[in-house]
Each structure stands twice: as structure tokens, then as C-alpha cells.
Amino acid sequence: MSLTETSDCGGAAVVNHFAPAPTAGLRIAPLLDAIEAQAATADRTRSVSAEVIEAIRGTDFMRMSATRNIGGVEESMVHMGRELEAVAARCPSLAWCLWNHLCVFHLFVGSLGPEQQGLLTRIVTNGEWVSFPGGARSSVYGRISGGQAILNGTGRWGTGARYADYCGVAFAVTGDDGKPLRPLDLRFTIVPAAAEGIKIDPSWDGAGLRASATDDVHYTEVAVDLDDCVAWFGANRAESLRTVPVVHHRYREDWVGISDLWLAYMAVGLVRRALAEAADAAGGRRVVIGGAMVERPTVQVNFGRAASLLAAAAAATEAACCDVDRRIAAGIVPDEADYLRQMAVTTMAVEQLDEAMSLLHRTQGGTALREGGAFERRYRDFRAMPVHINVHQDRIAHQLGRHLLGLEPNPF
């Protein structure tokens, strides 16, 4: 039975009727079967199928977050969320890579601005893949030599880096002594992933999202033209984007808030699939004394709560995306409250989905641990979602609390 079939016979059919996820009209729809077919192998081998990667590269899917004036298709936030939701229901590792591409490309356009519109247009027109290894413990320095910066160091957490055509790199300019200038001179550029001196280290060994290629990227004497570099906004990026020149109004929205919207959509897709599979499996399970598992009142309550949490999270996520789409269409520049609200709503949605997965885990019991299978893989993959720094409830609640109390924002 497909994910979209419905009937009144229980299990996945009823789940998918209660919480539908239609795929008609999605750009990724023709590839969904192939994405699903390789998911278990991708998890085991820690690499997404090369055939699937190449089938997606160059397509309009890769151009969705780019505006038309740089060769993109300018999809809505809601539509892009639904595309990622569909992929995540089948292969969360691939969804993670595609999510990263779409949201960091949005960041790149906002950061590079009109000065680099030509380069951005070439990347979009060619349907190329981008990655941004710039997470915690990244440390890249640039030595100025003539009209170039010579990069050395390591960028970390480069999701999808081994599949990417370009890597974004933020670096600190150094003086003659090799130490960063004071005050810091921070710059940003993007470089071809195949450039001489770049080495991608397959260092991701996470409990979940095993094929997400969230790797380290090492730079050794990598030369970039200073004309291709721009000032890096750093910690006040969201605020700066509200006033600096941008390629299109859309890029005044900060990528972190947008990434939270799409991360929540991916979590919805994953939990919906886990719920459907768990409901199908429950019919054949027996309790210790031989009775049907589905007759246990606590099992029924846990399934009901999980489905309710899923429905609430999906509704909140869609509403948050629609808010951003309306703001973009109206040409409204987001303020701090707008930015914090979209992150807060999606963070709470992911927290609801976290509870739903815990309830499903409880209903699976020791049998699921013994048998492994799809739920075990989906449970592992989900664990990465609520702890991602962009949507982490501790960070978001702290930021919002400071704002509500009239305190200066903490950029981290």
C-alpha cells in the first residue's frame, strides 16, 4: 500500500488519511521511489546513492530557494517545506543534505549581495550544490598576498560537503605575524569544492543521519581572489540583513529562521512515516500473556497522543511558513519579534514531535530494540533534529526570554 492510499482498515492507511502528505506537484516526486529504495543502504554505508545524488543535481529542486533574478524558481517557504517533508519521510539523511543546500544558499545570497550576483547566477543556472562547513570549532584564516587571500584551516559540520560543488567559507584575515588582525577582519567567500588544497574528511560518525556527510573540510593554501570576498556579518547577521543591499527582498529573511521552518517540516515527515509504520506493525504484535497489543488501553492512548502531537506540529509549522511567505510578498522587512516568533513556533513544533516519537518508542517496547528495522533507524535519525543548534529549545527560549524582558539579544 502506498503512502497516499486510504481506507478504513486501520494502520498506515488511516494514519495517512488523518495526516495526509500528498506528493502531487512536488518537484522531487519523480525521484521519491528511488530515494526510498536506497535509504536503508545509505544508512548502512553512510553515503547516499550516487545515482540519486546525480539525478537531483542540476534540477529545479536545487534552484528553489533562489529568486528568478538570479536564475531560480523562487518557490514559497511552504512549498519547499513540503518538498523536504516528502524526502525526510523516505531518507532523512538525504533530506538533511538538501535542506542544508537550500537554506545555506539563501545565506550565501544574502551575504554576497549584489556585488556577486553574476557568480550566484552561474551557480543557480547550473543547478549546483552548495555546503557551508562553518559550525562549532571551525577555524579558517586568510593571509593576504597581492590580490588574493590564501586560506588555511578547517571548516566543520559541512553537511553534504562530499556531494557539493561549492563550499562557503568564513575566515579571519591575519597579519604578518600569522595571527588574526585586531579588531577582527572577518570575510566570506565561496570556493569550488574541487579546488586545489581542499580536502573533505568524512568525519561524521553520528548515531543518526549517517549518510548526511556532515564532514570536516580542510583548507591548505587555497587561493581566492579578494574581489570575490565580502565582509562577514558574524553574530549580527540577522540584523544587518534588514538594511544592507540585497539581491532580492526575500534575502532580508535570515537563513537560521528559515532553516528552522524547514527542519520542522522534515521532522513532521519523519514522524508521520514512523507513526504509520508503527500502526501497521501493532496489529500483529502480542503482549506477554498472548493478547493483542492493540487492545491495551495505554497503547491506544499513546497512539492517539502521538497523532495529536503530529497534527498540532504540522499545523503550527505550516502557519509559521505562511507568515514568512506573506511577509515576503508584502515587502515587509522582518523585525526581531518576527525572527524570534518563527523560530519559537517551529522549536515548539519539534518539541511536540519529540514527545510523539517517545510515545511511539514506548509502544514499540523491547521488541523494536530486539528486531531493529525501520523504526530503529527513524528514531535515530530524529534524534538529530531537536538538538540542532538552530532549533535547539534552550537557545531559542533564552533568546526569546531576553527579548521579552527588554534585555540585549545574545547572538548565540
XYZ file of N, CA and C in Angstrom, residues 198-401:
612
model
N 41.826 21.746 -1.148
C 40.647 21.414 -0.323
C 40.563 19.904 -0.154
N 40.413 19.477 1.080
C 40.257 18.054 1.382
C 39.023 17.877 2.250
N 38.118 17.006 1.824
C 36.907 16.716 2.588
C 37.131 15.444 3.392
N 37.047 15.579 4.698
C 37.329 14.485 5.627
C 36.006 13.886 6.094
N 35.703 12.635 5.740
C 34.427 12.022 6.129
C 34.396 11.691 7.619
N 34.202 12.714 8.424
C 34.349 12.574 9.880
C 33.029 12.338 10.612
N 31.887 12.445 9.906
C 30.598 12.293 10.588
C 30.388 10.841 10.993
N 30.255 10.615 12.286
C 30.058 9.263 12.806
C 28.903 9.283 13.792
N 27.843 10.010 13.435
C 26.729 10.224 14.341
C 25.854 9.004 14.516
N 25.069 9.040 15.578
C 24.140 7.946 15.843
C 23.022 7.898 14.807
N 22.709 9.035 14.208
C 21.686 9.091 13.180
C 22.157 9.919 12.001
N 21.290 10.021 10.975
C 21.620 10.766 9.747
C 22.990 10.342 9.227
N 23.204 9.045 9.189
C 24.552 8.530 8.926
C 25.072 8.850 7.529
N 24.165 9.154 6.596
C 24.612 9.470 5.235
C 24.530 10.962 4.933
N 24.448 11.787 5.975
C 24.312 13.227 5.749
C 25.625 13.909 5.395
N 26.732 13.173 5.490
C 28.032 13.723 5.095
C 28.334 15.037 5.805
N 28.020 15.102 7.084
C 28.298 16.320 7.855
C 29.765 16.286 8.273
N 30.619 16.600 7.330
C 32.053 16.330 7.448
C 32.878 17.590 7.700
N 34.170 17.382 7.931
C 35.128 18.477 8.056
C 35.731 18.777 6.682
N 35.987 20.045 6.427
C 36.639 20.455 5.183
C 37.922 21.189 5.548
N 39.043 20.681 5.058
C 40.353 21.255 5.362
C 40.840 22.104 4.184
N 41.357 23.294 4.509
C 41.882 24.212 3.501
C 43.386 24.347 3.704
N 44.153 24.045 2.668
C 45.603 24.165 2.728
C 46.095 25.017 1.558
N 46.484 26.257 1.869
C 46.993 27.178 0.847
C 46.018 27.333 -0.320
N 44.752 27.477 -0.001
C 43.723 27.661 -1.028
C 43.630 29.153 -1.361
N 43.865 29.486 -2.618
C 43.891 30.887 -3.042
C 42.515 31.320 -3.543
N 42.038 32.464 -3.026
C 40.775 33.045 -3.503
C 41.016 34.517 -3.796
N 40.387 35.021 -4.832
C 40.523 36.435 -5.174
C 39.804 37.300 -4.144
N 40.467 38.365 -3.722
C 39.841 39.271 -2.755
C 38.576 39.911 -3.323
N 38.525 40.064 -4.647
C 37.337 40.640 -5.269
C 36.111 39.743 -5.095
N 36.353 38.454 -4.801
C 35.256 37.508 -4.616
C 34.872 37.366 -3.142
N 35.492 38.166 -2.278
C 35.227 38.095 -0.841
C 34.423 39.317 -0.396
N 33.595 39.113 0.605
C 32.815 40.215 1.175
C 32.979 40.196 2.688
N 32.624 41.306 3.323
C 32.656 41.353 4.786
C 31.639 40.349 5.341
N 32.049 39.652 6.401
C 31.172 38.667 7.036
C 30.434 39.331 8.192
N 29.111 39.178 8.187
C 28.291 39.853 9.188
C 28.506 39.311 10.592
N 28.888 38.031 10.695
C 29.118 37.460 12.014
C 27.851 37.360 12.839
N 27.966 37.694 14.114
C 26.882 37.450 15.058
C 25.656 38.315 14.807
N 25.816 39.498 14.194
C 24.659 40.379 13.989
C 24.103 40.272 12.570
N 24.270 39.072 11.986
C 23.871 38.840 10.597
C 22.392 39.158 10.366
N 21.481 38.621 11.224
C 20.044 38.810 11.015
C 19.682 40.286 11.012
N 20.274 41.041 11.920
C 20.002 42.475 11.999
C 20.562 43.200 10.777
N 21.774 42.837 10.365
C 22.415 43.513 9.233
C 21.627 43.323 7.941
N 21.065 42.133 7.749
C 20.352 41.844 6.513
C 19.110 42.717 6.326
N 18.673 43.357 7.392
C 17.481 44.201 7.287
C 17.796 45.555 6.623
N 19.075 45.887 6.488
C 19.433 47.213 5.973
C 20.419 47.200 4.811
N 21.256 46.174 4.691
C 22.272 46.169 3.631
C 21.622 45.908 2.276
N 22.296 46.282 1.175
C 21.762 45.967 -0.155
C 21.652 44.450 -0.345
N 20.552 44.003 -0.925
C 20.353 42.576 -1.170
C 19.916 42.362 -2.616
N 20.137 41.153 -3.104
C 19.767 40.795 -4.472
C 18.262 40.856 -4.671
N 17.510 40.515 -3.629
C 16.052 40.486 -3.680
C 15.541 40.619 -2.247
N 14.371 41.214 -2.087
C 13.812 41.416 -0.744
C 13.749 40.128 0.070
N 13.535 39.026 -0.592
C 13.432 37.719 0.068
C 14.620 37.443 0.998
N 15.793 37.953 0.609
C 17.015 37.640 1.355
C 17.219 38.528 2.584
N 16.231 39.344 2.897
C 16.264 40.040 4.183
C 15.837 39.099 5.314
N 15.220 37.986 4.958
C 14.893 36.949 5.936
C 16.167 36.179 6.256
N 16.441 36.018 7.550
C 17.671 35.327 7.929
C 17.536 33.821 7.741
N 18.624 33.204 7.333
C 18.600 31.785 6.999
C 18.337 30.889 8.209
N 18.712 31.324 9.411
C 18.503 30.479 10.590
C 17.002 30.278 10.831
N 16.237 31.362 10.765
C 14.796 31.239 10.928
C 14.180 30.362 9.856
N 14.636 30.528 8.614
C 14.120 29.711 7.518
C 14.518 28.252 7.703
N 15.748 28.015 8.141
C 16.181 26.634 8.356
C 15.325 25.945 9.409
N 14.870 26.704 10.411
C 14.006 26.123 11.438
C 12.654 25.717 10.852
N 12.108 26.540 9.977
C 10.842 26.199 9.335
C 10.958 24.869 8.609
N 12.003 24.727 7.826
C 12.142 23.520 7.011
C 12.562 22.316 7.847
N 13.338 22.541 8.902
C 13.692 21.434 9.785
C 12.427 20.863 10.429
N 11.512 21.744 10.846
C 10.257 21.273 11.435
C 9.446 20.481 10.417
N 9.434 20.937 9.164
C 8.724 20.177 8.130
C 9.349 18.787 7.955
N 10.662 18.699 7.974
C 11.315 17.388 7.863
C 10.935 16.499 9.036
N 10.902 17.073 10.231
C 10.534 16.298 11.412
C 9.098 15.794 11.300
N 8.206 16.619 10.761
C 6.818 16.193 10.545
C 6.778 14.984 9.617
N 7.521 15.055 8.509
C 7.535 13.948 7.556
C 8.056 12.662 8.157
N 9.116 12.769 8.944
C 9.714 11.582 9.560
C 8.755 10.966 10.583
N 8.158 11.796 11.429
C 7.268 11.270 12.474
C 5.992 10.708 11.862
N 5.463 11.362 10.830
C 4.279 10.822 10.161
C 4.567 9.404 9.642
N 5.710 9.227 9.028
C 6.064 7.903 8.494
C 6.253 6.889 9.616
N 6.911 7.297 10.695
C 7.125 6.392 11.826
C 5.799 5.982 12.450
N 4.865 6.927 12.555
C 3.548 6.633 13.119
C 2.798 5.645 12.235
N 2.838 5.851 10.926
C 2.145 4.952 10.002
C 2.713 3.540 10.086
N 4.024 3.428 10.108
C 4.653 2.102 10.179
C 4.373 1.423 11.513
N 4.405 2.207 12.595
C 4.131 1.637 13.913
C 2.688 1.153 13.997
N 1.758 1.902 13.405
C 0.357 1.496 13.415
C 0.161 0.208 12.627
N 0.835 0.071 11.507
C 0.755 -1.163 10.727
C 1.313 -2.351 11.512
N 2.454 -2.136 12.171
C 3.113 -3.227 12.895
C 2.330 -3.658 14.132
N 1.618 -2.720 14.737
C 0.939 -3.008 16.006
C -0.096 -4.119 15.875
N -0.751 -4.222 14.706
C -1.795 -5.221 14.533
C -1.329 -6.642 14.716
N -0.080 -6.906 14.461
C 0.432 -8.262 14.576
C 1.198 -8.544 15.857
N 1.271 -7.560 16.745
C 2.041 -7.730 17.979
C 1.182 -8.349 19.085
N 1.858 -9.108 19.960
C 1.209 -9.737 21.107
C 1.905 -9.311 22.387
N 1.116 -9.186 23.449
C 1.709 -8.881 24.750
C 2.188 -10.174 25.380
N 2.826 -10.071 26.554
C 3.466 -11.227 27.185
C 2.500 -12.384 27.392
N 1.261 -12.106 27.780
C 0.317 -13.190 28.051
C -0.473 -13.604 26.817
N -0.094 -13.088 25.656
C -0.663 -13.564 24.410
C -1.777 -12.736 23.816
N -2.242 -11.706 24.507
C -3.304 -10.863 23.972
C -2.798 -9.942 22.871
N -3.740 -9.354 22.140
C -3.376 -8.424 21.075
C -2.889 -7.109 21.672
N -1.744 -6.624 21.192
C -1.181 -5.390 21.712
C -2.130 -4.207 21.519
N -2.847 -4.192 20.376
C -3.711 -3.050 20.076
C -4.891 -2.933 21.035
N -5.164 -3.987 21.810
C -6.257 -3.937 22.780
C -5.840 -3.302 24.101
N -4.565 -3.040 24.271
C -4.115 -2.417 25.506
C -4.517 -0.942 25.509
N -5.231 -0.468 26.534
C -5.660 0.939 26.563
C -4.506 1.925 26.478
N -3.386 1.601 27.118
C -2.255 2.530 27.085
C -1.666 2.652 25.689
N -1.671 1.559 24.939
C -1.197 1.606 23.558
C -2.106 2.520 22.741
N -3.408 2.367 22.922
C -4.358 3.203 22.196
C -4.164 4.682 22.543
N -3.986 4.966 23.847
C -3.773 6.358 24.276
C -2.483 6.917 23.696
N -1.414 6.111 23.730
C -0.126 6.596 23.221
C -0.193 6.886 21.718
N -0.876 6.024 20.970
C -1.034 6.288 19.540
C -1.878 7.546 19.319
N -2.940 7.697 20.111
C -3.774 8.880 19.968
C -3.029 10.163 20.291
N -2.234 10.135 21.346
C -1.454 11.322 21.698
C -0.404 11.624 20.633
N 0.273 10.594 20.141
C 1.301 10.801 19.115
C 0.697 11.432 17.865
N -0.483 10.945 17.449
C -1.137 11.502 16.267
C -1.579 12.938 16.509
N -2.063 13.228 17.719
C -2.483 14.591 18.046
C -1.301 15.555 18.029
N -0.188 15.125 18.592
C 1.014 15.948 18.603
C 1.518 16.200 17.183
N 1.449 15.172 16.348
C 1.847 15.319 14.949
C 0.983 16.346 14.243
N -0.335 16.247 14.431
C -1.247 17.172 13.765
C -1.009 18.609 14.219
N -0.789 18.796 15.532
C -0.547 20.145 16.049
C 0.760 20.716 15.509
N 1.807 19.897 15.481
C 3.103 20.361 14.991
C 3.038 20.707 13.511
N 2.341 19.877 12.729
C 2.223 20.142 11.293
C 1.475 21.447 11.039
N 0.400 21.681 11.797
C -0.378 22.910 11.615
C 0.442 24.139 11.987
N 1.184 24.057 13.089
C 1.999 25.191 13.522
C 3.106 25.490 12.520
N 3.715 24.452 11.986
C 4.804 24.631 11.025
C 4.293 25.279 9.742
N 3.163 24.800 9.245
C 2.594 25.398 8.035
C 2.230 26.860 8.266
N 1.641 27.165 9.417
C 1.261 28.549 9.716
C 2.484 29.454 9.787
N 3.578 28.969 10.393
C 4.796 29.768 10.504
C 5.394 30.050 9.128
N 5.341 29.046 8.236
C 5.838 29.256 6.873
C 4.971 30.267 6.125
N 3.665 30.156 6.299
C 2.749 31.093 5.624
C 2.985 32.525 6.091
N 3.302 32.708 7.369
C 3.607 34.048 7.874
C 4.786 34.659 7.126
N 5.838 33.861 6.929
C 7.024 34.359 6.230
C 6.696 34.637 4.765
N 5.942 33.730 4.130
C 5.565 33.944 2.730
C 4.767 35.230 2.563
N 3.850 35.491 3.488
C 3.059 36.731 3.404
C 3.940 37.958 3.591
N 4.909 37.857 4.502
C 5.794 38.991 4.751
C 6.640 39.292 3.501
N 7.143 38.240 2.878
C 7.955 38.429 1.674
C 7.113 39.035 0.556
N 5.902 38.501 0.357
C 5.024 39.002 -0.709
C 4.656 40.466 -0.509
N 4.540 40.886 0.743
C 4.161 42.270 1.050
C 5.357 43.205 1.104
N 6.566 42.670 0.967
C 7.755 43.515 1.009
C 8.064 44.059 2.388
N 7.642 43.345 3.429
C 7.859 43.795 4.800
C 9.217 43.301 5.295
N 10.008 44.196 5.851
C 11.303 43.809 6.426
C 11.052 43.199 7.802
N 11.555 42.006 8.066
C 11.308 41.374 9.362
C 11.989 42.135 10.486
N 11.341 42.167 11.632
C 11.996 42.742 12.803
C 12.368 41.613 13.763
N 12.909 41.970 14.915
C 13.394 40.962 15.848
C 12.264 40.060 16.342
N 11.091 40.636 16.567
C 9.954 39.835 17.020
C 9.539 38.820 15.957
N 9.533 39.241 14.677
C 9.205 38.318 13.580
C 10.168 37.140 13.568
N 11.452 37.470 13.673
C 12.515 36.462 13.608
C 12.392 35.474 14.761
N 12.207 35.988 15.958
C 12.103 35.117 17.130
C 10.820 34.300 17.117
N 9.738 34.874 16.614
C 8.464 34.157 16.602
C 8.530 32.935 15.693
N 9.095 33.087 14.498
C 9.135 31.932 13.607
C 10.023 30.832 14.180
N 11.097 31.199 14.869
C 11.937 30.180 15.488
C 11.247 29.538 16.678
N 10.542 30.347 17.474
C 9.875 29.816 18.665
C 8.776 28.830 18.293
N 7.975 29.175 17.281
C 6.877 28.294 16.876
C 7.413 26.956 16.382
N 8.434 27.004 15.535
C 8.955 25.751 14.985
C 9.722 24.950 16.032
N 10.381 25.619 16.954
C 11.062 24.902 18.032
C 10.060 24.121 18.873
N 8.927 24.744 19.188
C 7.907 24.051 19.965
C 7.275 22.923 19.157
N 7.153 23.112 17.838
C 6.629 22.033 16.987
C 7.551 20.823 17.038
N 8.849 21.066 16.946
C 9.809 19.960 17.014
C 9.773 19.303 18.389
N 9.562 20.102 19.443
C 9.446 19.530 20.783
C 8.211 18.627 20.877
N 7.101 19.028 20.265
C 5.918 18.166 20.233
C 6.207 16.863 19.492
N 6.926 16.959 18.393
C 7.262 15.768 17.618
C 8.226 14.864 18.383
N 9.098 15.482 19.175
C 9.992 14.714 20.039
C 9.176 13.858 21.011
N 8.142 14.461 21.586
C 7.273 13.711 22.502
C 6.542 12.601 21.753
N 6.092 12.891 20.532
C 5.400 11.876 19.741
C 6.303 10.679 19.473
N 7.561 10.924 19.134
C 8.492 9.826 18.888
C 8.749 9.030 20.158
N 8.800 9.704 21.292
C 8.998 8.998 22.553
C 7.805 8.084 22.856
N 6.593 8.543 22.553
C 5.403 7.718 22.754
C 5.426 6.504 21.837
N 5.835 6.701 20.587
C 5.934 5.574 19.665
C 7.005 4.593 20.122
N 8.096 5.126 20.633
C 9.158 4.270 21.166
C 8.616 3.419 22.308
N 7.793 4.044 23.155
C 7.215 3.322 24.286
C 6.304 2.193 23.798
N 5.503 2.449 22.769
C 4.600 1.406 22.288
C 5.364 0.282 21.581
N 6.519 0.583 21.000
C 7.306 -0.459 20.329
C 7.917 -1.429 21.340
N 8.288 -0.883 22.522
C 8.816 -1.723 23.587
C 10.118 -2.420 23.219
N 10.413 -3.471 23.963
C 11.660 -4.201 23.756
C 11.716 -4.922 22.432
N 10.548 -5.224 21.877
C 10.526 -5.930 20.598
C 11.238 -5.130 19.515
N 10.975 -3.806 19.484
C 11.612 -2.968 18.470
C 13.126 -2.929 18.656
N 13.569 -2.922 19.926
C 15.006 -2.916 20.177
C 15.637 -4.229 19.729
N 14.899 -5.297 19.911
C 15.419 -6.619 19.546
C 15.450 -6.812 18.035
N 14.402 -6.312 17.372
C 14.262 -6.571 15.945
C 14.935 -5.524 15.068
N 15.167 -4.357 15.623
C 15.718 -3.299 14.784
C 14.689 -2.862 13.756
N 15.114 -2.690 12.507
C 14.173 -2.351 11.452
C 14.015 -0.857 11.247
N 12.951 -0.506 10.529
C 12.769 0.875 10.091
C 12.576 1.834 11.264
N 11.816 1.419 12.295
C 11.576 2.352 13.393
C 12.875 2.712 14.095
N 13.727 1.736 14.297
C 15.020 2.000 14.962
C 15.821 3.034 14.183
N 15.823 2.911 12.863
C 16.556 3.855 12.019
C 15.903 5.241 12.073
N 14.586 5.282 12.009
C 13.903 6.578 12.044
C 14.066 7.247 13.406
N 14.036 6.456 14.461
C 14.214 7.017 15.800
C 15.604 7.640 15.931
N 16.625 6.951 15.432
C 17.985 7.503 15.475
C 18.075 8.790 14.675
N 17.508 8.784 13.475
C 17.577 9.971 12.629
C 16.877 11.159 13.279
N 15.738 10.906 13.900
C 15.006 12.009 14.524
C 15.804 12.669 15.639
N 16.614 11.921 16.346
C 17.339 12.471 17.498
C 18.180 13.693 17.120
N 18.602 13.801 15.867
C 19.424 14.946 15.444
C 18.621 16.225 15.329
N 17.312 16.115 15.230
C 16.502 17.296 14.897
C 16.314 18.258 16.063
N 15.808 17.820 17.227
C 15.611 18.788 18.318
C 16.899 19.344 18.898
N 18.045 18.691 18.642
C 19.302 19.186 19.215
C 20.121 20.008 18.222
N 19.623 20.196 16.995
C 20.354 21.071 16.075
C 20.382 22.478 16.669
N 21.518 23.141 16.590
C 21.691 24.423 17.275
C 20.677 25.464 16.809
N 20.290 25.430 15.539
C 19.358 26.448 15.035
C 17.990 26.368 15.694
N 17.560 25.160 16.040
C 16.214 24.967 16.576
C 16.231 24.523 18.033
N 17.409 24.456 18.628
C 17.555 23.941 19.994
C 16.712 24.775 20.964
N 15.845 24.108 21.713
C 14.900 24.850 22.547
C 15.591 25.699 23.606
N 16.731 25.265 24.138
C 17.419 26.066 25.146
C 17.876 27.403 24.563
N 18.429 27.360 23.363
C 18.919 28.598 22.728
C 17.764 29.522 22.373
N 16.717 28.957 21.755
C 15.613 29.794 21.299
C 14.861 30.396 22.485
N 14.576 29.576 23.507
C 13.845 30.086 24.671
C 14.636 31.181 25.376
N 15.954 31.018 25.431
C 16.803 32.030 26.056
C 16.749 33.335 25.279
N 16.882 33.233 23.952
C 16.832 34.434 23.105
C 15.495 35.156 23.258
N 14.406 34.397 23.179
C 13.087 35.000 23.257
C 12.839 35.593 24.643
N 13.277 34.895 25.682
C 13.108 35.403 27.037
C 13.806 36.736 27.237
